[in-house]
Amino acid sequence: MPDPSDSAAPAARGHHATADAAPASLANSPAGYPETIPDVRAADGPGRWLSVVGLGEDGLDGLSPAARAAIEAAELVFGGSRHLALAAAAIRGAAHPWPTPFDVAAVTAARGRRVAVLASGDPFFHGVGSVIARTIPPTEMQVFPAPSAIALAAARLGWAEQDATALSVHGRPLDLVRPHLQPGRRLIVLTSDRDGPAALAGLMTETGFGPSRLIFLEALGGPHERVRAATAEDFAFTDVADLNVVAIEVAAAAGARIIARAPGLPDDLFEHDGQITKREVRAIALAALGPRRGERLWDIGAGSGSIGLEWMLADPSLTAIAVEPRADRAARIARNASAFGVPGLTIVRGEAPAALDGLAAPDAVFIGGGASRPGVLDAAIAALKVGGRLVVNAVTIETETILADRHARLGGDLVRIDIARAETIGGFRGWTPARPVVQWRWEKP
């Protein structure tokens, strides 16, 4: 469970997943770790000078002899105040609480000395380990993970860990939970503090998931461990421990806001003023954009933000930048991002192409409005990475002419999308056509 006393980067921590260190010098013994730690310095480099040690609520009692030896041998020990207190009996060197705001610069500056970093549980599961690894290679560290809060919670509940979805809202927006609220699903959520379970119950009740069962597990692995349960709509506990994790068995009431996993969400799920890429066309556009892990999208003329939002819903590694000139629509995009659980959507208020200057290069670009403005297409094509995909929609003859010209010169696919819906006409039903959309799809060679 996350520890509020840990100042380790909130976006990189979770319960039993804060800064933990174990002396790197314990690393390469095929027969097991030695009882004493050899000199970590090497003629060709600093050697394994950093130990990252995961601590549970049982403190030193839960450590292996090698992990404890790593702490005892360290000249400098970094950690949250709770971790430093848990390991106090083994600390021989200088103890350094994490600074606020969190920064690992002091650890990096000690390269070559014996250093230990203390963390919650598994340092590389929403933990400080991944933050440290951005600047310190694994060849210079030795890691001693403890069980994560996810593992402990699954063990207490008898849940198959691989079948549950693990999430962290420790230092992150609670809205991140929203896309995962699917009936029948099991979630294990790392919260920020004692208010986390009640806030989570409130969000679930508001969105129609009040019947869901919440099992909140406090101080897992320690002498004050406690496990209690309630439905989201009946949650009334006020004596929750700061260190907690919430397991959820998701159940939906009638009318619950369920965010489907396939592209082409219903238009009425989005807040919009009519400026929205319609459901069927949106699904076709997203298929053409072809999101791949870790990619970035530019959504130019974003309107309601629907394309960028569905792009990000496809995978948590995806990012998007919504470019929208109107202030009211930019605000609406932000509200939609919150409602869909993708608060990380970047919103740039401005008119393309000028608003595109300085933005991180895209792997894919969607232009749903403004393609006829001078310079917009050229700027998008210039910025697009090699192998990147460009998808442009046109609903006017003028923009359609531009796309036909680009298709003739650059190739790609030019398609016309016609959608009609059955509607009542007098005592009968007939087809009412929507405005046709011409779509140009192109991949940058």
Coordinates of C-alpha atoms in Angstrom, one line a residue:
M1 CA 0.0 0.0 0.0
P2 CA 1.3 3.5 -0.7
D3 CA 2.9 5.2 2.1
P4 CA 2.0 8.9 2.5
S5 CA 5.3 9.5 4.3
D6 CA 7.2 8.4 1.2
S7 CA 8.0 11.4 -0.8
A8 CA 9.1 9.1 -3.6
A9 CA 7.5 10.3 -6.8
P10 CA 3.8 9.8 -6.4
A11 CA 3.4 8.9 -10.1
A12 CA 6.0 6.2 -9.6
R13 CA 4.9 4.5 -6.4
G14 CA 2.4 2.1 -5.0
H15 CA 1.7 0.2 -1.8
H16 CA 4.8 -1.8 -0.9
A17 CA 6.4 -0.2 -4.0
T18 CA 8.4 2.8 -2.9
A19 CA 12.2 3.4 -2.9
D20 CA 13.9 0.2 -1.9
A21 CA 17.6 -0.5 -2.2
A22 CA 19.9 -3.5 -1.8
P23 CA 23.7 -3.2 -2.3
A24 CA 24.6 -3.9 -5.9
S25 CA 27.7 -5.7 -4.8
L26 CA 25.6 -8.7 -3.8
A27 CA 24.8 -9.3 -7.5
N28 CA 26.7 -12.0 -9.3
S29 CA 27.3 -14.9 -7.0
P30 CA 25.9 -18.1 -8.7
A31 CA 25.8 -19.9 -5.4
G32 CA 23.7 -17.2 -3.6
Y33 CA 24.4 -14.0 -1.9
P34 CA 27.5 -13.8 0.4
E35 CA 27.0 -13.0 4.0
T36 CA 29.4 -10.1 3.7
I37 CA 29.5 -7.5 0.9
P38 CA 32.7 -7.3 -1.1
D39 CA 34.1 -4.0 -2.3
V40 CA 31.7 -2.6 -5.0
R41 CA 34.4 -0.4 -6.7
A42 CA 35.9 -1.7 -9.9
A43 CA 38.8 -0.5 -11.9
D44 CA 36.7 0.0 -15.0
G45 CA 33.7 1.7 -13.3
P46 CA 31.8 2.1 -10.1
G47 CA 30.5 -1.5 -10.0
R48 CA 27.3 -2.4 -8.2
W49 CA 27.3 0.5 -5.7
L50 CA 23.5 0.9 -5.3
S51 CA 21.2 -1.4 -3.4
V52 CA 17.4 -1.1 -3.7
V53 CA 15.6 -2.8 -0.9
G54 CA 11.9 -3.4 -0.8
L55 CA 10.3 -3.3 2.7
G56 CA 7.0 -4.6 3.8
E57 CA 5.0 -3.6 6.9
D58 CA 6.9 -6.3 8.8
G59 CA 10.1 -4.2 8.3
L60 CA 13.4 -5.9 8.9
D61 CA 11.7 -9.2 9.9
G62 CA 10.7 -9.7 6.3
L63 CA 14.1 -9.2 4.7
S64 CA 16.5 -11.8 3.6
P65 CA 20.0 -11.8 5.3
A66 CA 21.5 -10.4 2.1
A67 CA 19.0 -7.5 1.9
R68 CA 19.6 -6.7 5.6
A69 CA 23.3 -6.8 5.0
A70 CA 23.0 -4.4 2.1
I71 CA 21.4 -1.8 4.4
E72 CA 23.9 -2.4 7.2
A73 CA 26.8 -1.9 4.7
A74 CA 25.5 1.3 3.1
E75 CA 27.3 4.6 3.8
L76 CA 24.1 6.5 2.7
V77 CA 20.5 5.3 3.1
F78 CA 17.7 7.0 1.3
G79 CA 14.0 6.5 1.9
G80 CA 10.7 7.8 3.1
S81 CA 10.5 8.6 6.8
R82 CA 8.3 5.5 7.4
H83 CA 10.9 3.2 5.7
L84 CA 13.8 4.8 7.5
A85 CA 12.0 4.1 10.8
L86 CA 11.2 0.5 9.8
A87 CA 14.8 -0.2 9.0
A88 CA 16.4 2.0 11.7
A89 CA 17.9 -0.9 13.6
A90 CA 20.0 -1.9 10.5
I91 CA 21.1 1.5 9.3
R92 CA 24.8 2.1 10.1
G93 CA 25.4 5.0 7.7
A94 CA 23.7 8.4 7.2
A95 CA 20.0 8.3 6.8
H96 CA 18.5 10.7 4.2
P97 CA 14.7 11.2 3.9
W98 CA 13.5 11.9 0.4
P99 CA 13.3 15.6 -0.5
T100 CA 10.1 17.3 -1.4
P101 CA 9.5 17.4 -4.3
F102 CA 10.9 13.9 -4.8
D103 CA 14.2 13.8 -6.7
V104 CA 16.8 11.0 -7.0
A105 CA 19.6 13.5 -7.8
A106 CA 21.3 12.9 -4.4
V107 CA 21.4 9.2 -5.1
T108 CA 23.0 9.7 -8.5
A109 CA 25.5 12.1 -7.0
A110 CA 26.7 9.4 -4.7
R111 CA 27.7 7.1 -7.5
G112 CA 30.6 4.9 -6.5
R113 CA 29.8 4.9 -2.7
R114 CA 27.8 2.3 -0.9
V115 CA 24.2 3.5 -1.2
A116 CA 20.9 1.9 -0.2
V117 CA 17.5 3.0 -1.2
L118 CA 14.5 1.8 0.8
A119 CA 11.2 1.4 -1.0
S120 CA 7.7 -0.2 -0.4
G121 CA 7.4 -3.8 -1.5
D122 CA 8.4 -4.3 -5.2
P123 CA 10.4 -1.2 -6.2
F124 CA 9.6 -1.8 -9.9
F125 CA 5.9 -2.0 -9.5
H126 CA 4.7 1.6 -9.5
G127 CA 7.8 2.2 -7.4
V128 CA 10.9 4.3 -7.2
G129 CA 13.0 1.6 -8.9
S130 CA 11.7 2.6 -12.3
V131 CA 12.5 6.2 -11.6
I132 CA 16.1 5.4 -10.5
A133 CA 16.6 3.2 -13.6
R134 CA 16.1 6.2 -15.8
T135 CA 19.5 7.5 -14.8
I136 CA 21.3 4.5 -13.2
P137 CA 21.9 1.3 -15.3
P138 CA 21.0 -2.1 -13.8
T139 CA 24.6 -3.1 -14.0
E140 CA 25.2 -0.6 -11.1
M141 CA 22.5 -1.8 -8.8
Q142 CA 21.3 -4.8 -6.9
V143 CA 17.6 -5.0 -6.2
F144 CA 15.8 -6.9 -3.3
P145 CA 12.1 -6.8 -4.0
A146 CA 9.5 -7.6 -1.3
P147 CA 5.9 -8.7 -2.2
S148 CA 3.9 -5.9 -3.7
A149 CA 0.5 -4.8 -2.3
I150 CA -1.1 -6.4 -5.3
A151 CA 0.5 -9.7 -4.5
L152 CA -0.4 -9.5 -0.8
A153 CA -4.0 -8.5 -1.6
A154 CA -4.5 -11.3 -4.1
A155 CA -3.1 -13.8 -1.6
R156 CA -5.5 -12.6 1.2
L157 CA -8.5 -12.8 -1.2
G158 CA -7.5 -16.0 -3.0
W159 CA -7.7 -14.2 -6.3
A160 CA -5.5 -15.2 -9.3
E161 CA -3.3 -12.2 -9.6
Q162 CA -3.1 -12.5 -13.4
D163 CA -6.9 -12.3 -13.7
A164 CA -7.2 -9.1 -11.8
T165 CA -6.4 -5.7 -13.1
A166 CA -3.8 -3.8 -11.0
L167 CA -4.1 0.0 -10.9
S168 CA -2.4 2.8 -9.0
V169 CA -4.1 6.1 -8.2
H170 CA -1.4 7.0 -5.6
G171 CA -0.6 10.5 -6.6
R172 CA -2.7 10.1 -9.8
P173 CA -6.2 11.2 -10.8
L174 CA -8.9 8.9 -9.5
D175 CA -10.5 9.1 -13.0
L176 CA -8.0 6.6 -14.2
V177 CA -10.2 3.9 -12.8
R178 CA -13.2 4.8 -15.0
P179 CA -12.3 2.8 -18.2
H180 CA -11.8 -0.3 -16.0
L181 CA -15.3 -0.3 -14.5
Q182 CA -16.6 -3.3 -16.5
P183 CA -19.2 -5.6 -15.0
G184 CA -17.6 -8.9 -13.7
R185 CA -14.1 -7.5 -13.6
R186 CA -11.8 -7.6 -10.6
L187 CA -9.6 -4.7 -9.8
I188 CA -6.9 -4.1 -7.2
V189 CA -6.4 -0.4 -6.7
L190 CA -3.5 1.3 -4.8
T191 CA -4.8 4.4 -3.2
S192 CA -3.1 7.6 -1.9
D193 CA -4.4 7.7 1.7
R194 CA -7.2 7.0 4.2
D195 CA -9.6 9.0 2.0
G196 CA -9.0 6.9 -1.1
P197 CA -11.5 4.1 -0.5
A198 CA -14.4 6.6 0.2
A199 CA -13.5 8.7 -2.8
L200 CA -13.4 5.5 -5.0
A201 CA -16.7 4.4 -3.6
G202 CA -18.2 7.8 -4.4
L203 CA -16.9 7.8 -8.0
M204 CA -18.3 4.3 -8.6
T205 CA -21.7 5.2 -7.1
E206 CA -21.9 8.4 -9.3
T207 CA -21.2 6.4 -12.5
G208 CA -23.7 3.6 -11.8
F209 CA -21.4 1.0 -10.1
G210 CA -22.8 1.3 -6.6
P211 CA -23.6 -2.4 -6.3
S212 CA -19.8 -3.2 -6.7
R213 CA -18.2 -4.9 -3.7
L214 CA -15.2 -3.0 -2.3
I215 CA -12.8 -4.9 -0.1
F216 CA -10.2 -2.6 1.5
L217 CA -7.1 -4.1 3.0
E218 CA -5.1 -2.0 5.4
A219 CA -1.5 -2.2 6.6
L220 CA -1.0 -5.5 4.7
G221 CA 1.8 -7.7 6.1
G222 CA 2.1 -5.8 9.4
P223 CA 0.8 -6.2 12.9
H224 CA -2.1 -3.8 12.3
E225 CA -3.4 -5.6 9.1
R226 CA -7.1 -5.4 8.7
V227 CA -9.5 -6.5 5.9
R228 CA -13.1 -5.1 5.6
A229 CA -15.7 -4.9 2.9
A230 CA -18.8 -2.9 1.8
T231 CA -20.6 -2.1 -1.4
A232 CA -19.7 1.2 -3.0
E233 CA -23.1 2.7 -2.4
D234 CA -23.1 1.6 1.3
F235 CA -19.5 2.6 2.1
A236 CA -19.5 4.5 5.4
F237 CA -16.2 3.7 7.1
T238 CA -14.3 6.7 8.5
D239 CA -11.5 4.9 10.3
V240 CA -9.5 3.7 7.3
A241 CA -5.7 3.4 7.7
D242 CA -3.5 5.6 5.4
L243 CA -1.9 2.5 4.0
N244 CA -4.6 0.7 2.1
V245 CA -5.4 -1.1 -1.1
V246 CA -8.9 -1.6 -2.5
A247 CA -10.0 -4.8 -4.2
I248 CA -13.2 -4.4 -6.3
E249 CA -15.6 -6.9 -7.7
V250 CA -17.3 -4.7 -10.3
A251 CA -21.1 -4.8 -10.6
A252 CA -23.2 -2.3 -12.6
A253 CA -26.6 -0.9 -11.8
A254 CA -29.1 0.0 -14.6
G255 CA -27.8 2.9 -16.6
A256 CA -24.2 2.6 -15.5
R257 CA -21.7 4.4 -17.6
I258 CA -19.8 1.5 -19.2
I259 CA -17.0 2.5 -21.5
A260 CA -16.8 -0.2 -24.2
R261 CA -13.4 -1.6 -25.2
A262 CA -13.9 -1.3 -28.9
P263 CA -13.6 2.0 -30.9
G264 CA -16.7 3.8 -32.0
L265 CA -18.3 4.7 -28.6
P266 CA -21.8 6.2 -28.8
D267 CA -21.9 9.9 -29.5
D268 CA -24.1 10.6 -26.5
L269 CA -21.4 9.4 -24.1
F270 CA -19.4 12.5 -25.1
E271 CA -20.3 16.0 -24.1
H272 CA -20.4 17.9 -27.4
D273 CA -22.0 20.8 -29.3
G274 CA -22.4 18.8 -32.5
Q275 CA -18.8 19.2 -33.5
I276 CA -17.9 15.5 -33.1
T277 CA -16.7 12.8 -35.5
K278 CA -19.7 10.6 -35.6
R279 CA -19.5 7.1 -34.1
E280 CA -19.2 5.0 -37.3
V281 CA -16.8 7.4 -39.0
R282 CA -14.8 7.6 -35.8
A283 CA -14.4 3.8 -35.7
I284 CA -13.2 3.8 -39.3
A285 CA -10.8 6.7 -38.6
L286 CA -9.3 5.0 -35.6
A287 CA -8.8 1.7 -37.5
A288 CA -6.9 3.7 -40.2
L289 CA -4.8 5.5 -37.5
G290 CA -3.8 2.1 -36.2
P291 CA -2.6 2.9 -32.7
R292 CA 0.5 1.0 -31.6
R293 CA 2.0 0.9 -28.1
G294 CA 3.7 4.0 -26.9
E295 CA 2.7 6.2 -29.9
R296 CA 1.5 9.8 -29.9
L297 CA -1.4 11.3 -31.9
W298 CA -2.1 14.8 -33.0
D299 CA -5.9 15.4 -33.1
I300 CA -6.1 18.7 -35.1
G301 CA -9.4 20.5 -34.9
A302 CA -10.4 18.3 -32.0
G303 CA -13.9 19.5 -31.3
S304 CA -15.1 17.2 -28.6
G305 CA -11.8 15.4 -28.4
S306 CA -13.5 12.1 -29.2
I307 CA -10.7 10.8 -31.6
G308 CA -7.9 11.6 -29.1
L309 CA -9.8 10.1 -26.2
E310 CA -10.6 6.8 -28.0
W311 CA -7.0 6.6 -29.2
M312 CA -5.8 6.8 -25.6
L313 CA -8.4 4.3 -24.4
A314 CA -6.9 1.7 -26.7
D315 CA -3.8 1.3 -24.5
P316 CA -2.4 3.1 -21.4
S317 CA 0.9 3.7 -23.2
L318 CA -0.7 5.9 -25.8
T319 CA -0.7 9.7 -25.7
A320 CA -2.5 12.3 -27.6
I321 CA -2.4 16.1 -28.2
A322 CA -5.8 17.7 -29.0
V323 CA -5.4 21.0 -30.8
E324 CA -8.5 23.2 -30.6
P325 CA -8.9 26.9 -31.2
R326 CA -12.1 27.6 -29.3
A327 CA -11.9 28.0 -25.5
D328 CA -15.4 26.5 -24.9
R329 CA -14.5 23.4 -26.9
A330 CA -11.1 23.1 -25.2
A331 CA -12.8 23.1 -21.8
R332 CA -15.3 20.5 -23.0
I333 CA -12.4 18.3 -24.2
A334 CA -11.0 18.5 -20.7
R335 CA -14.3 17.5 -19.1
N336 CA -14.6 14.6 -21.5
A337 CA -11.0 13.5 -20.7
S338 CA -11.9 13.3 -17.0
A339 CA -15.2 11.5 -17.7
F340 CA -13.5 8.8 -19.9
G341 CA -10.6 8.3 -17.4
V342 CA -7.8 9.7 -19.6
P343 CA -6.9 12.9 -17.8
G344 CA -3.4 12.7 -19.4
L345 CA -4.7 14.0 -22.7
T346 CA -2.8 17.2 -23.6
I347 CA -4.9 20.1 -24.8
V348 CA -3.4 22.8 -26.9
R349 CA -5.6 25.8 -27.5
G350 CA -4.8 27.5 -30.7
E351 CA -5.2 27.5 -34.5
A352 CA -3.2 25.1 -36.7
P353 CA -0.7 25.4 -38.2
A354 CA 0.7 27.9 -35.8
A355 CA -0.4 25.9 -32.7
L356 CA 1.6 22.9 -34.0
D357 CA 5.0 24.7 -33.6
G358 CA 7.1 23.0 -30.9
L359 CA 4.8 20.0 -30.2
A360 CA 6.4 16.6 -29.8
A361 CA 6.5 14.8 -33.1
P362 CA 3.5 12.6 -33.8
D363 CA 3.3 8.9 -34.9
A364 CA -0.2 9.6 -36.2
V365 CA -2.2 12.7 -37.2
F366 CA -6.0 13.1 -37.5
I367 CA -7.4 16.2 -39.0
G368 CA -11.1 16.4 -38.5
G369 CA -11.5 20.1 -39.1
G370 CA -9.3 22.8 -40.7
A371 CA -7.6 20.8 -43.4
S372 CA -8.5 23.5 -45.9
R373 CA -6.6 26.1 -43.9
P374 CA -3.3 27.1 -45.6
G375 CA -0.3 25.2 -44.2
V376 CA -2.2 22.7 -42.0
L377 CA -1.7 19.7 -44.2
D378 CA 1.9 20.6 -45.0
A379 CA 2.7 21.1 -41.3
A380 CA 1.2 17.8 -40.4
I381 CA 3.0 15.9 -43.1
A382 CA 6.3 17.6 -42.2
A383 CA 6.0 16.7 -38.5
L384 CA 4.8 13.2 -39.0
K385 CA 7.4 10.5 -38.2
V386 CA 8.5 8.1 -41.0
G387 CA 6.0 5.3 -41.1
G388 CA 3.4 7.5 -39.4
R389 CA -0.2 7.6 -40.4
L390 CA -2.2 10.6 -41.5
V391 CA -6.0 10.5 -41.7
V392 CA -8.0 13.5 -42.9
N393 CA -11.8 13.8 -43.0
A394 CA -13.6 16.1 -45.4
V395 CA -17.3 17.1 -45.4
T396 CA -17.0 20.1 -47.8
I397 CA -16.4 20.1 -51.5
E398 CA -13.5 22.5 -51.1
T399 CA -11.7 20.2 -48.6
E400 CA -12.6 17.1 -50.7
T401 CA -10.9 18.7 -53.7
I402 CA -7.7 19.3 -51.6
L403 CA -7.7 15.6 -50.5
A404 CA -8.2 14.4 -54.1
D405 CA -5.2 16.5 -55.2
R406 CA -3.0 15.1 -52.4
H407 CA -4.1 11.6 -53.2
A408 CA -3.2 12.1 -56.8
R409 CA 0.2 13.4 -55.9
L410 CA 1.1 11.3 -52.8
G411 CA -1.0 8.2 -53.0
G412 CA -2.6 6.5 -50.1
D413 CA -6.3 5.6 -49.9
L414 CA -9.1 7.9 -50.7
V415 CA -12.5 6.6 -49.6
R416 CA -16.1 8.0 -49.3
I417 CA -18.1 7.0 -46.2
D418 CA -21.9 7.1 -46.5
I419 CA -24.0 6.3 -43.5
A420 CA -27.8 6.2 -43.4
R421 CA -30.1 5.5 -40.5
A422 CA -33.6 4.0 -40.5
E423 CA -36.1 6.6 -39.3
T424 CA -39.9 6.8 -39.2
I425 CA -41.5 8.6 -42.1
G426 CA -45.2 8.8 -41.5
G427 CA -46.4 5.3 -40.9
F428 CA -43.4 3.7 -42.4
R429 CA -39.6 3.6 -42.0
G430 CA -37.1 4.9 -44.4
W431 CA -33.4 5.7 -44.7
T432 CA -32.2 9.1 -43.7
P433 CA -28.6 9.7 -45.0
A434 CA -26.0 11.5 -43.0
R435 CA -23.6 13.9 -44.7
P436 CA -21.0 11.9 -46.6
V437 CA -17.4 12.0 -45.4
V438 CA -14.4 11.7 -47.7
Q439 CA -11.4 10.3 -45.9
W440 CA -7.8 10.4 -47.1
R441 CA -5.4 7.9 -45.5
W442 CA -1.7 8.1 -46.1
E443 CA 1.5 6.6 -44.5
K444 CA 4.7 8.6 -44.6
P445 CA 7.4 6.8 -46.5

